Coordinates of C-alpha atoms in Angstrom, one line a residue:
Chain A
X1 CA 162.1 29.1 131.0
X2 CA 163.5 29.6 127.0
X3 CA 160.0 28.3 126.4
X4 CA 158.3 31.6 128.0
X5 CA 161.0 34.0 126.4
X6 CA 161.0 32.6 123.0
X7 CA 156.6 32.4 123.5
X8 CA 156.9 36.4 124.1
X9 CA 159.6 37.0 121.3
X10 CA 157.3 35.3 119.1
X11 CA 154.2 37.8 119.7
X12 CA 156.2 40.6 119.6
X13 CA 158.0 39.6 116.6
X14 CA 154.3 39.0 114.9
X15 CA 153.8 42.6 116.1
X16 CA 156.6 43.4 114.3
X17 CA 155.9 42.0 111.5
X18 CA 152.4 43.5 110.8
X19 CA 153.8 46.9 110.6
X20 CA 156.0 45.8 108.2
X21 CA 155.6 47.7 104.5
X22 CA 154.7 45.6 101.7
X23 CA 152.0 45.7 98.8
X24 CA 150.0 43.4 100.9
X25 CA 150.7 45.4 103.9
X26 CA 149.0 48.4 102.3
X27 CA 146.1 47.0 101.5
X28 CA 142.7 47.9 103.5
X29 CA 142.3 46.1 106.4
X30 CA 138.9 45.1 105.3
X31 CA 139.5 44.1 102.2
X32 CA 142.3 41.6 103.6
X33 CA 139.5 40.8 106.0
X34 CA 136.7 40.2 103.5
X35 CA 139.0 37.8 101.1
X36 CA 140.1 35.6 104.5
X37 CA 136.6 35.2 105.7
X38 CA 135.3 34.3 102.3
X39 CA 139.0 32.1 101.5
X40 CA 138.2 30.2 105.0
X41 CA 134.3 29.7 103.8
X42 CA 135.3 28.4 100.4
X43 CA 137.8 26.1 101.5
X44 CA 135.8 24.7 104.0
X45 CA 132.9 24.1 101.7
X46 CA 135.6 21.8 99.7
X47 CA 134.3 17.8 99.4
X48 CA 135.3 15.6 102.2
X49 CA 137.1 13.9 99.2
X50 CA 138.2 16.6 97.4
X51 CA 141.9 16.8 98.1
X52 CA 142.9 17.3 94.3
X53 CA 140.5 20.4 94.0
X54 CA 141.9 21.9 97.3
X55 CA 146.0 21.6 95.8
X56 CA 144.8 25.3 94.0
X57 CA 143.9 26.8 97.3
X58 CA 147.3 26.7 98.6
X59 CA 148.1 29.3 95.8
X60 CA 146.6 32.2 98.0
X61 CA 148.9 31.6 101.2
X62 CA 151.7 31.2 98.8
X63 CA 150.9 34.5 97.3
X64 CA 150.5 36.9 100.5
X65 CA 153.6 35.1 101.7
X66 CA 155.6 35.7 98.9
X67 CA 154.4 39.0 98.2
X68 CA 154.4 40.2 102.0
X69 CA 158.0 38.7 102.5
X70 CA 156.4 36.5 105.1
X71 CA 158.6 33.5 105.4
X72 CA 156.3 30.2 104.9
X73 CA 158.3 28.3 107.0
X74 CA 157.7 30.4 109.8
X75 CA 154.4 30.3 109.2
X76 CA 154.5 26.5 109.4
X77 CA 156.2 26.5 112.1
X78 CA 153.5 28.7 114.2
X79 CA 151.2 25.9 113.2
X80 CA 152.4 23.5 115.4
X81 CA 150.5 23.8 118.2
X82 CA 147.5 23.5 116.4
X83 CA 148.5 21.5 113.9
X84 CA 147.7 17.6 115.8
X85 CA 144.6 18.6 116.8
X86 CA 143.4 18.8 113.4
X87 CA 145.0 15.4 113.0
X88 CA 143.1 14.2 116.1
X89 CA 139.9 14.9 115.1
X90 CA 140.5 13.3 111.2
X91 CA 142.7 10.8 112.6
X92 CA 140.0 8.3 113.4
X93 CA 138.5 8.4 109.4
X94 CA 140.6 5.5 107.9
X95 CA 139.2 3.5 110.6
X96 CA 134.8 4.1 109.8
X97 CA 135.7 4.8 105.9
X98 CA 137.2 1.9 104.4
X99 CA 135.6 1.8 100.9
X100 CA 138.7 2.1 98.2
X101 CA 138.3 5.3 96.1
X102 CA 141.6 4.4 93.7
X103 CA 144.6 3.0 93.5
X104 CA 148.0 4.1 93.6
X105 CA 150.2 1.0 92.8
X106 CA 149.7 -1.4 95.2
X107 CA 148.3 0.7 97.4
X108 CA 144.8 0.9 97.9
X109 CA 143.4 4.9 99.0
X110 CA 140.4 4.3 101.6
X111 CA 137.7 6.7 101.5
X112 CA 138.3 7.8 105.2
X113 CA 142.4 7.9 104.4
X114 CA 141.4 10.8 101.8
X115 CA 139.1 12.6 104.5
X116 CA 141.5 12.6 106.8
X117 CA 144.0 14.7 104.4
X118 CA 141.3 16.9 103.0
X119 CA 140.6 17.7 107.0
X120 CA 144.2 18.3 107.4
X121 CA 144.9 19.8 104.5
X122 CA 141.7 22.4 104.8
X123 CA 143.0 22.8 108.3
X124 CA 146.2 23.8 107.8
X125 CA 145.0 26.4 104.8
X126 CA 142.7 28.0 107.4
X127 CA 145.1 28.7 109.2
X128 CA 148.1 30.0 107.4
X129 CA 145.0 32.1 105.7
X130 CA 144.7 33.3 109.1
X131 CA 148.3 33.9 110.5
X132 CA 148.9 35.8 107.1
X133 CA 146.0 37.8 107.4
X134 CA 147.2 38.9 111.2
X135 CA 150.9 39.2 110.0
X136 CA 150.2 41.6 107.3
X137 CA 147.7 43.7 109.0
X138 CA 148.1 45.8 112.6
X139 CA 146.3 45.4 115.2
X140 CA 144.5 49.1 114.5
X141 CA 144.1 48.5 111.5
X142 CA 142.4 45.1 112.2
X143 CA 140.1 47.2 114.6
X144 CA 139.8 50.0 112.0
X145 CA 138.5 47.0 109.7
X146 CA 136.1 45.9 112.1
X147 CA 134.2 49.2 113.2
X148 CA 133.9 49.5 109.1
X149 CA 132.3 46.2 109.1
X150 CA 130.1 47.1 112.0
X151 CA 131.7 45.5 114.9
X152 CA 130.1 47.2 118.1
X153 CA 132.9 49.6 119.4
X154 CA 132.8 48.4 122.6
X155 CA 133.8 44.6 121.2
X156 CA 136.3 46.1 119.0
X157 CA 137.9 48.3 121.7
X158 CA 138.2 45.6 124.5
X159 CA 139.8 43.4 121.8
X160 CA 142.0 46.1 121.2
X161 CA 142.7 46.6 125.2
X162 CA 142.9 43.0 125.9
X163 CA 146.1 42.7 123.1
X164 CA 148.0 45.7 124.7
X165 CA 147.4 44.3 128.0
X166 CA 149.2 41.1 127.5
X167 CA 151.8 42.8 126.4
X168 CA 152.2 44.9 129.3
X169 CA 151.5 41.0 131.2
X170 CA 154.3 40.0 129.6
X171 CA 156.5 43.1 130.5
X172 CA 155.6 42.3 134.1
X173 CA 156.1 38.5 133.8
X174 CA 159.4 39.2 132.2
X175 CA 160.9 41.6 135.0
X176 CA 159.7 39.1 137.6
X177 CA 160.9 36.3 135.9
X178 CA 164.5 37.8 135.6
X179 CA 164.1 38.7 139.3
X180 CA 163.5 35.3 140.4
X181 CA 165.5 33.9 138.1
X182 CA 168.9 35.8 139.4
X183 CA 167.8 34.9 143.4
X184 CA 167.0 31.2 142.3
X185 CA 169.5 30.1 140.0
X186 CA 168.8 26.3 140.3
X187 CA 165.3 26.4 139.9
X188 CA 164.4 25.2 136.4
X189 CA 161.0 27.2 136.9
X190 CA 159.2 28.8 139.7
X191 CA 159.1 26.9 142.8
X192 CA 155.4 25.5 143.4
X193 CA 156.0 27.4 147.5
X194 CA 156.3 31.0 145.5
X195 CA 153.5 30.4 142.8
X196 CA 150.5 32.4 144.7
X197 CA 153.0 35.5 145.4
X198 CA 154.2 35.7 142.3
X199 CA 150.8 35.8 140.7
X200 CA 149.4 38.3 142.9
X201 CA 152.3 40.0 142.5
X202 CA 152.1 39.7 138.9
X203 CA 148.1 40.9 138.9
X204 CA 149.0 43.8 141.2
X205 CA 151.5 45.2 139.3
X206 CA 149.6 44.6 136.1
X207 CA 147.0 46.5 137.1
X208 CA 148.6 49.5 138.2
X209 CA 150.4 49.4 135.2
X210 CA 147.4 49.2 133.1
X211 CA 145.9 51.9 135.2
X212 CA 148.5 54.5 134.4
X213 CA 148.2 53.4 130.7
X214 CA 144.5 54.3 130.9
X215 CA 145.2 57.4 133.0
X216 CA 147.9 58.2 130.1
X217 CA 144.7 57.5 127.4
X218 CA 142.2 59.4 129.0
X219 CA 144.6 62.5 129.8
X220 CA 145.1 62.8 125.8
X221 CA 141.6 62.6 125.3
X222 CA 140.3 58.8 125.1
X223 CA 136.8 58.7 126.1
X224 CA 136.2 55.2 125.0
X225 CA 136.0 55.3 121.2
X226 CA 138.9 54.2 119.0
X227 CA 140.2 57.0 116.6
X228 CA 142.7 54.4 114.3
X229 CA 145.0 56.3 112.9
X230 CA 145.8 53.7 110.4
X231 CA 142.2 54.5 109.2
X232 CA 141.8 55.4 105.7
X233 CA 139.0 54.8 102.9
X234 CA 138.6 51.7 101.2
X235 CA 140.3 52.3 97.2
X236 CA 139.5 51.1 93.8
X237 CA 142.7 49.3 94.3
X238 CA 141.6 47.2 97.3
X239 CA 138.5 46.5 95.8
X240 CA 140.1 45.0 92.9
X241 CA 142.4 43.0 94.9
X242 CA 139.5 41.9 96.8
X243 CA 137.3 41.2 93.6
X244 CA 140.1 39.0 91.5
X245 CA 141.1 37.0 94.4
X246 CA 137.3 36.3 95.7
X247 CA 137.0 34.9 91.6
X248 CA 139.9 33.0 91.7
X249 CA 138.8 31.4 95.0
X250 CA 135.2 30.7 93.4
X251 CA 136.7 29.4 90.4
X252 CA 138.9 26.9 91.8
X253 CA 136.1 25.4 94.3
X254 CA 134.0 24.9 91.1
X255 CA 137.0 23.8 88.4
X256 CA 139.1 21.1 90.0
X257 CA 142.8 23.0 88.2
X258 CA 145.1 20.3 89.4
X259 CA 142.9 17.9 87.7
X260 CA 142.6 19.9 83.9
X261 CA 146.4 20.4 84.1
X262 CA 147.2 17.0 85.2
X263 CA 144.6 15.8 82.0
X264 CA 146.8 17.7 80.2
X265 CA 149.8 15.4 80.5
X266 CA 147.8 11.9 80.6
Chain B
X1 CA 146.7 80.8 135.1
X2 CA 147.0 77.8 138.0
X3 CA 145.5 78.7 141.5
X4 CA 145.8 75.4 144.2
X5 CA 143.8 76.5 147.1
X6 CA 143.8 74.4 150.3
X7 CA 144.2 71.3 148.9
X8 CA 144.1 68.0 150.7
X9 CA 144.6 64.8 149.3
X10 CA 144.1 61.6 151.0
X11 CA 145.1 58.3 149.6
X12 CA 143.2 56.5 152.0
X13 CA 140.9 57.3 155.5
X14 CA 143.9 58.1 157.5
X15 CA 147.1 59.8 155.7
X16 CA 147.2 62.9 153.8
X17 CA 149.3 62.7 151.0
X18 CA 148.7 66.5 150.4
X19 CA 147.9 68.4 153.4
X20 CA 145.9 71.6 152.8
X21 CA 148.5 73.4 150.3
X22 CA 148.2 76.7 148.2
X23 CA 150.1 78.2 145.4
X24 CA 149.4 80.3 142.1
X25 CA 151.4 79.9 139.3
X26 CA 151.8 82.9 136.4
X27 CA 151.4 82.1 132.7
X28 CA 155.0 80.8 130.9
X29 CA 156.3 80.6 134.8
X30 CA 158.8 77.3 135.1
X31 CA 158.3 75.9 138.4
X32 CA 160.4 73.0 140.3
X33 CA 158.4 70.7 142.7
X34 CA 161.2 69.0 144.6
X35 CA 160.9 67.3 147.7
X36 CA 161.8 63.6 148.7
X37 CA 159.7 60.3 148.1
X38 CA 156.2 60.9 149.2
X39 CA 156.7 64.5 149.7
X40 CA 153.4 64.8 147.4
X41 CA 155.1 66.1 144.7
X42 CA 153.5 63.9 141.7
X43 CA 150.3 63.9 144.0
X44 CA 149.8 67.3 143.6
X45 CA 150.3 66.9 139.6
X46 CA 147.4 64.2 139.8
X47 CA 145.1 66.2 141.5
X48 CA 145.8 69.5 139.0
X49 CA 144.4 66.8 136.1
X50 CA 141.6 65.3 138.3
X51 CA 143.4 61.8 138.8
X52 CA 142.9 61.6 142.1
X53 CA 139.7 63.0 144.7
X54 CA 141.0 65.9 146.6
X55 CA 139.5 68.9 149.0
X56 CA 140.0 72.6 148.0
X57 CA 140.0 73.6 144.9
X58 CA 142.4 73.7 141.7
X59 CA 141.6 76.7 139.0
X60 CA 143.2 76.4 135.6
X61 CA 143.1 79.2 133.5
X62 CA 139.7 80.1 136.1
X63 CA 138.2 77.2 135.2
X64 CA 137.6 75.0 138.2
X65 CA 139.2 71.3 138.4
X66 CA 135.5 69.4 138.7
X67 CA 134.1 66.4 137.1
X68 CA 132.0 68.6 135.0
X69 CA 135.3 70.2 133.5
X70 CA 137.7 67.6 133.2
X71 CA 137.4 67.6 129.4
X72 CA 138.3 71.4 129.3
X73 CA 141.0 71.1 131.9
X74 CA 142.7 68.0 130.4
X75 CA 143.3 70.3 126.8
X76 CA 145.1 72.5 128.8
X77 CA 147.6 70.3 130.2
X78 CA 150.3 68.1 129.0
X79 CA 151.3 65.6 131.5
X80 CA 154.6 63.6 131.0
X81 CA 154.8 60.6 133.2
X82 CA 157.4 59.5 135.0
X83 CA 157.3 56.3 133.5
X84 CA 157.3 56.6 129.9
X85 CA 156.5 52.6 129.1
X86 CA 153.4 53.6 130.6
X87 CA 152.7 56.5 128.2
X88 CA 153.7 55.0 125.1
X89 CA 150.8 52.5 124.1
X90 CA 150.4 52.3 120.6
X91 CA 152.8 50.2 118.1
X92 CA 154.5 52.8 116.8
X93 CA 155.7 56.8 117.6
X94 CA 154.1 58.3 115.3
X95 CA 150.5 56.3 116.0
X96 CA 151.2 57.3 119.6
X97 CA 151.4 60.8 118.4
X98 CA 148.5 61.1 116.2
X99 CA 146.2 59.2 119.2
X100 CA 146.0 62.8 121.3
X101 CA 145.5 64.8 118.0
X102 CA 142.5 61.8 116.8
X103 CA 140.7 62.1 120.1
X104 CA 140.5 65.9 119.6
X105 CA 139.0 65.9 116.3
X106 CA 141.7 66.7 114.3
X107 CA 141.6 64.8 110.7
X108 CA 144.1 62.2 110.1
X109 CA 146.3 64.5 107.8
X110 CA 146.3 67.4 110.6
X111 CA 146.9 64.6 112.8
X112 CA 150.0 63.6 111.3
X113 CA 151.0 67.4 110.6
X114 CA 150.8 68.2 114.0
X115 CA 152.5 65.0 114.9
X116 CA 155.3 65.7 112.7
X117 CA 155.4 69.4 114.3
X118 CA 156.2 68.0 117.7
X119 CA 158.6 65.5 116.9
X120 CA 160.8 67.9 114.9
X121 CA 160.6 70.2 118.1
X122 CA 162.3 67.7 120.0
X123 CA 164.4 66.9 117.1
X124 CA 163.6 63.2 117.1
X125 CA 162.1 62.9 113.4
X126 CA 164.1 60.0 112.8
X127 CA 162.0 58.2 115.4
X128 CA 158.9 58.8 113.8
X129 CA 158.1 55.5 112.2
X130 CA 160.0 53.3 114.6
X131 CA 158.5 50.6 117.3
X132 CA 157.9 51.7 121.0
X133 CA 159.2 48.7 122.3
X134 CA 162.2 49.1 120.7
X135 CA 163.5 52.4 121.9
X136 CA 165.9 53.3 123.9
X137 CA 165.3 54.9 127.4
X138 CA 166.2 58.1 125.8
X139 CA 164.4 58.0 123.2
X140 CA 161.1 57.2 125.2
X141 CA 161.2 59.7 127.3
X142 CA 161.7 62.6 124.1
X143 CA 158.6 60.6 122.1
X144 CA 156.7 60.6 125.6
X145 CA 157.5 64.1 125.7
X146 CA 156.7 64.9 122.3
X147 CA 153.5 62.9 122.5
X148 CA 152.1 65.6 124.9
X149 CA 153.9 68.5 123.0
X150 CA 151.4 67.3 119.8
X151 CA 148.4 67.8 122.3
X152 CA 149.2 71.2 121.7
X153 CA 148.8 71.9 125.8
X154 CA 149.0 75.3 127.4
X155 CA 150.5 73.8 130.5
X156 CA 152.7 71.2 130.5
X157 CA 153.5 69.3 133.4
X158 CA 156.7 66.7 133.8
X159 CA 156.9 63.9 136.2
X160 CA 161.0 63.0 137.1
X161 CA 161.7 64.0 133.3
X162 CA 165.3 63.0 133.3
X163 CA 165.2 59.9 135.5
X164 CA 167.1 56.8 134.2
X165 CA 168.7 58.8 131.2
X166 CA 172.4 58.7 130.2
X167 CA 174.0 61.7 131.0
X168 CA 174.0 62.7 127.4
X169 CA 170.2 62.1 126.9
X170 CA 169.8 64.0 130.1
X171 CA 171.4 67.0 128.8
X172 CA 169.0 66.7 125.6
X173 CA 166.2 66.5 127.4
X174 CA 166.9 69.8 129.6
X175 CA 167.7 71.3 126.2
X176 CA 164.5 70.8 124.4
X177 CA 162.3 71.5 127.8
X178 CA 164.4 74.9 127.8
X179 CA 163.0 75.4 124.5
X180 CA 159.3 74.3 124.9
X181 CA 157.9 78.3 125.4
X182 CA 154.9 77.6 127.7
X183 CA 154.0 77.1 131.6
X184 CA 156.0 74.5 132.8
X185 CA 155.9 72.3 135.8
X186 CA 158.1 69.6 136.5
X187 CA 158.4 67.4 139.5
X188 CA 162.1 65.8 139.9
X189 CA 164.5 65.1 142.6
X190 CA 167.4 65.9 140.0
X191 CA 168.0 69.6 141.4
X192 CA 170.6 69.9 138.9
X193 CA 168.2 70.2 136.0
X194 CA 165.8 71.7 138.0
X195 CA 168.4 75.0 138.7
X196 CA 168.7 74.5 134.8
X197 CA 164.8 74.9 133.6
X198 CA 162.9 76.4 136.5
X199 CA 162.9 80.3 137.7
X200 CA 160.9 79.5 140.6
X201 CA 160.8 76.0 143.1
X202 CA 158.4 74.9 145.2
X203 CA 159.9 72.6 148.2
X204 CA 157.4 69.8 149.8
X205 CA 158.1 67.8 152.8
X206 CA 155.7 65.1 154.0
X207 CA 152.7 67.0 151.7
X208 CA 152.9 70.2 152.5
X209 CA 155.0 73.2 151.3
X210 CA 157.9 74.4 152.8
X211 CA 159.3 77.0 150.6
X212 CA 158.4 78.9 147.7
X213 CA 160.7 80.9 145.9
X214 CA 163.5 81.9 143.7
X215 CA 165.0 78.6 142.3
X216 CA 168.5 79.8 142.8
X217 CA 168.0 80.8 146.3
X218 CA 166.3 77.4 147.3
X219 CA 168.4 75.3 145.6
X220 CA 171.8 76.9 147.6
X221 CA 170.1 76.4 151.2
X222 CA 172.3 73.6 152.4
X223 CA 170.9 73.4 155.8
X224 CA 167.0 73.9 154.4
X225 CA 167.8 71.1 151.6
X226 CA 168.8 68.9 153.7
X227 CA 166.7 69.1 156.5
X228 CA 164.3 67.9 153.9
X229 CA 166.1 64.9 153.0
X230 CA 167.5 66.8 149.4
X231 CA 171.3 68.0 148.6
X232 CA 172.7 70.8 147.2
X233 CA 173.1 70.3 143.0
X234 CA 176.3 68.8 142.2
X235 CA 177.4 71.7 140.7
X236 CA 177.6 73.4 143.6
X237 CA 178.8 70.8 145.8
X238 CA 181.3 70.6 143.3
X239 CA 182.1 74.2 143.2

């Protein structure tokens, strides 16, 4: 079970992370959230052949990495789940798209082959876009962002419950897993015979956990509305971060930059 | 300033957890519940803050424990529970803090101000920006406590405040509870720091009360301690 523990050290360590202090880290939830969304819409709206054009898009992740001390290749790494379904669903391109776009060498580039790395390559922007965005921001502050944007409060605050619940899930699953573990030291994982009583355990104990959590809310005066205490107003500075990275983003889908540097050089 | 009048609570159709109990408590009294598992002891707490359904009635401060007046009743008491993973549900201590203060209306700068206030009252500033998950047990249970102390509560009450702590942590905690200059009840099968922060004790066995009195005087009744399943302190034992 060193896949389950290293699953829940990951989450906590993206926990972690968010509440990390960094320039990006300070900046307003919904400005981070504003310049994903419209990063994720502008990179999507990329040509299916347009691989060149989409080189400059990889600035931004490398940016809020660098800048948020996010390490990249974790954030690689995290995408690895994902990661060949993207290839999946491109992978079958080279095979309808055979016209030759160029050359390289010998080597003739089918239309399809190109599509297939654009896909991947838009993929794979999406979602270290994403994974930064999370990273860098706290869960309040994400649900801070989204009752600014609008978000019904009762969306934002049983997305909110639902992410402390799996962590008190995986406090459960943990403890029981370490009981079971120490009485059944040959088992590589739970025996199929014990499966239903260690889920029901698992949901009974959950649940009274989580009920004493609400009790615990409710007794310091939660009546169902979120008062973030990361909250705080939107700034000039945000807006400006906002502002020059939504240009840059609409000036790289409509110049192709790899292609005017690399015409400087040929 | 607490008046428990006939209570009953029943957990389900046929046993009574609490069985038809009275008591009063004064203003800035410090009162011990002690009694063994399932005597009713935390019960009793839950029904004081409308957790649970019970019969009779509970004043606080003369205002009657109702649906109606939960809001009111729940500002005037702290409750500190005996599991403090359970209390502690926000990222950080110092968002945990602030979420009482929030919910009452307080602005986010009086939020943190008051915040701040309570964690240097348990001397635990240094905890302030650090992640739940990664305190120690010690260190919970002062943020848990602190975390209610930044409600600002007229009452507080403590569930087994000193269970699972280090001896040293243990000693903290009766410190800072000594300190904390309002009505105090805490529920705790550790007669040792009961003797240390409570004047008066209240005794339960199977959910009802068996004595009320003088702390000192209950806690040296060998023969009534343990004919309700408790022990002298270990101070005395020890001599």
């Amino acid at each position: 079970m060193p896949d389950f523990d290293s699953a829940i050290n990951e989450l906590r360590l993206l926990d972690d992370i968010s509440g990390k202090d960094s320039f990006i880290h300070r900046i307003h939830p919904v400005a981070k959230l504003i310049t994903t969304i419209i990063y994720i819409l502008i990179t999507m709206s990329f040509d299916k052949y347009s691989l060149s054009g989409l080189m400059a898009m990889f600035l931004y992740p490398i940016f809020v990495f660098s800048s948020s001390g996010l390490s990249m290749k974790n954030g690689l790494y995290k995408l690895r789940y994902v990661l060949p379904l993207i290839c999946l669903v491109g992978i079958f391109n080279p095979f309808f798209d055979k016209e030759s776009l160029f050359n390289i060498g010998m080597i003739s580039v089918s239309g399809g082959t190109m599509s297939m790395l654009t896909m991947v390559a838009k993929g794979v922007l999406c979602l270290l876009s994403s994974y930064a965005f999370v990273a860098t921001t706290a869960m309040d502050s994400c649900c801070a962002g989204l009752r600014r944007l609008g978000v019904p409060n009762l969306i934002v605050a049983l997305f909110l419950m639902t992410y402390r619940y799996v962590f008190v899930l995986i406090d459960e699953l943990s403890n029981m897993l370490i009981a079971y573990r120490l009485r059944a030291p040959e088992h590589k994982g739970i025996h199929i015979s014990a499966w239903g009583s260690f889920l029901g355990q698992l949901l009974i104990r959950s649940m009274d956990r989580a009920e004493e959590l609400y009790n615990s809310m409710e007794l310091r005066g939660f009546e169902g509305d979120f008062r973030y205490a990361g909250c705080r107003r939107l700034e000039r500075s945000d807006i400006l971060y906002m502002l020059i990275l939504i240009a840059t983003f609409v000036m790289a889908r409509y110049i192709n930059i790899a292609r005017v540097i690399g015409g400087l050089f040929v | 300033m607490i008046r428990v009048d006939s209570v009953t609570v029943k957990y389900d159709n046929e046993n009574e957890a609490v069985s038809n109990i009275s008591f009063s408590i004064m203003e800035k009294e410090a009162v011990g519940l002690i009694g063994a598992n399932g005597a009713g002891k935390s019960t009793i707490m839950k029904a004081m803050l409308g957790l649970v359904p019970f019969a009779g009635s509970i004043h606080v401060e003369n205002i009657e424990v109702v649906r109606d007046n939960i809001r009111k009743i729940r500002r005037k008491l702290g409750y500190v529970l005996q599991n403090s993973d359970n209390q502690m549900f926000m990222p950080t201590v110092i968002e945990d803090m602030m979420f009482g203060p929030l919910n009452y209306g307080h602005s986010h700068e009086e939020a943190e101000k008051i915040a701040d206030q309570a964690l240097i009252q348990m001397g635990i500033e240094n905890l302030k920006y650090r992640h739940n998950h990664k305190l120690s047990g010690g260190e919970k249970r002062m943020a848990a406590i602190a975390c209610v102390l930044a409600m600002r509560p007229r009452i507080l009450l403590m569930d087994e405040p000193t269970s699972a702590l280090d001896p040293y942590n243990r000693k903290i905690v009766i410190d800072r509870i000594n300190e904390i200059d309002r009505t105090k009840i805490i529920s705790s099968h550790d007669l040792d720091m009961i003797m240390d922060t409570c004047s008066r004790v209240i005794l339960l066995s199977e959910g009802k009360i068996v004595a009320d009195g003088n702390a000192q005087e209950i806690l040296t009744d060998k023969a009534l301690l343990e004919k309700n399943h408790l022990e002298l302190p270990l101070r005395i034992t020890r001599g």
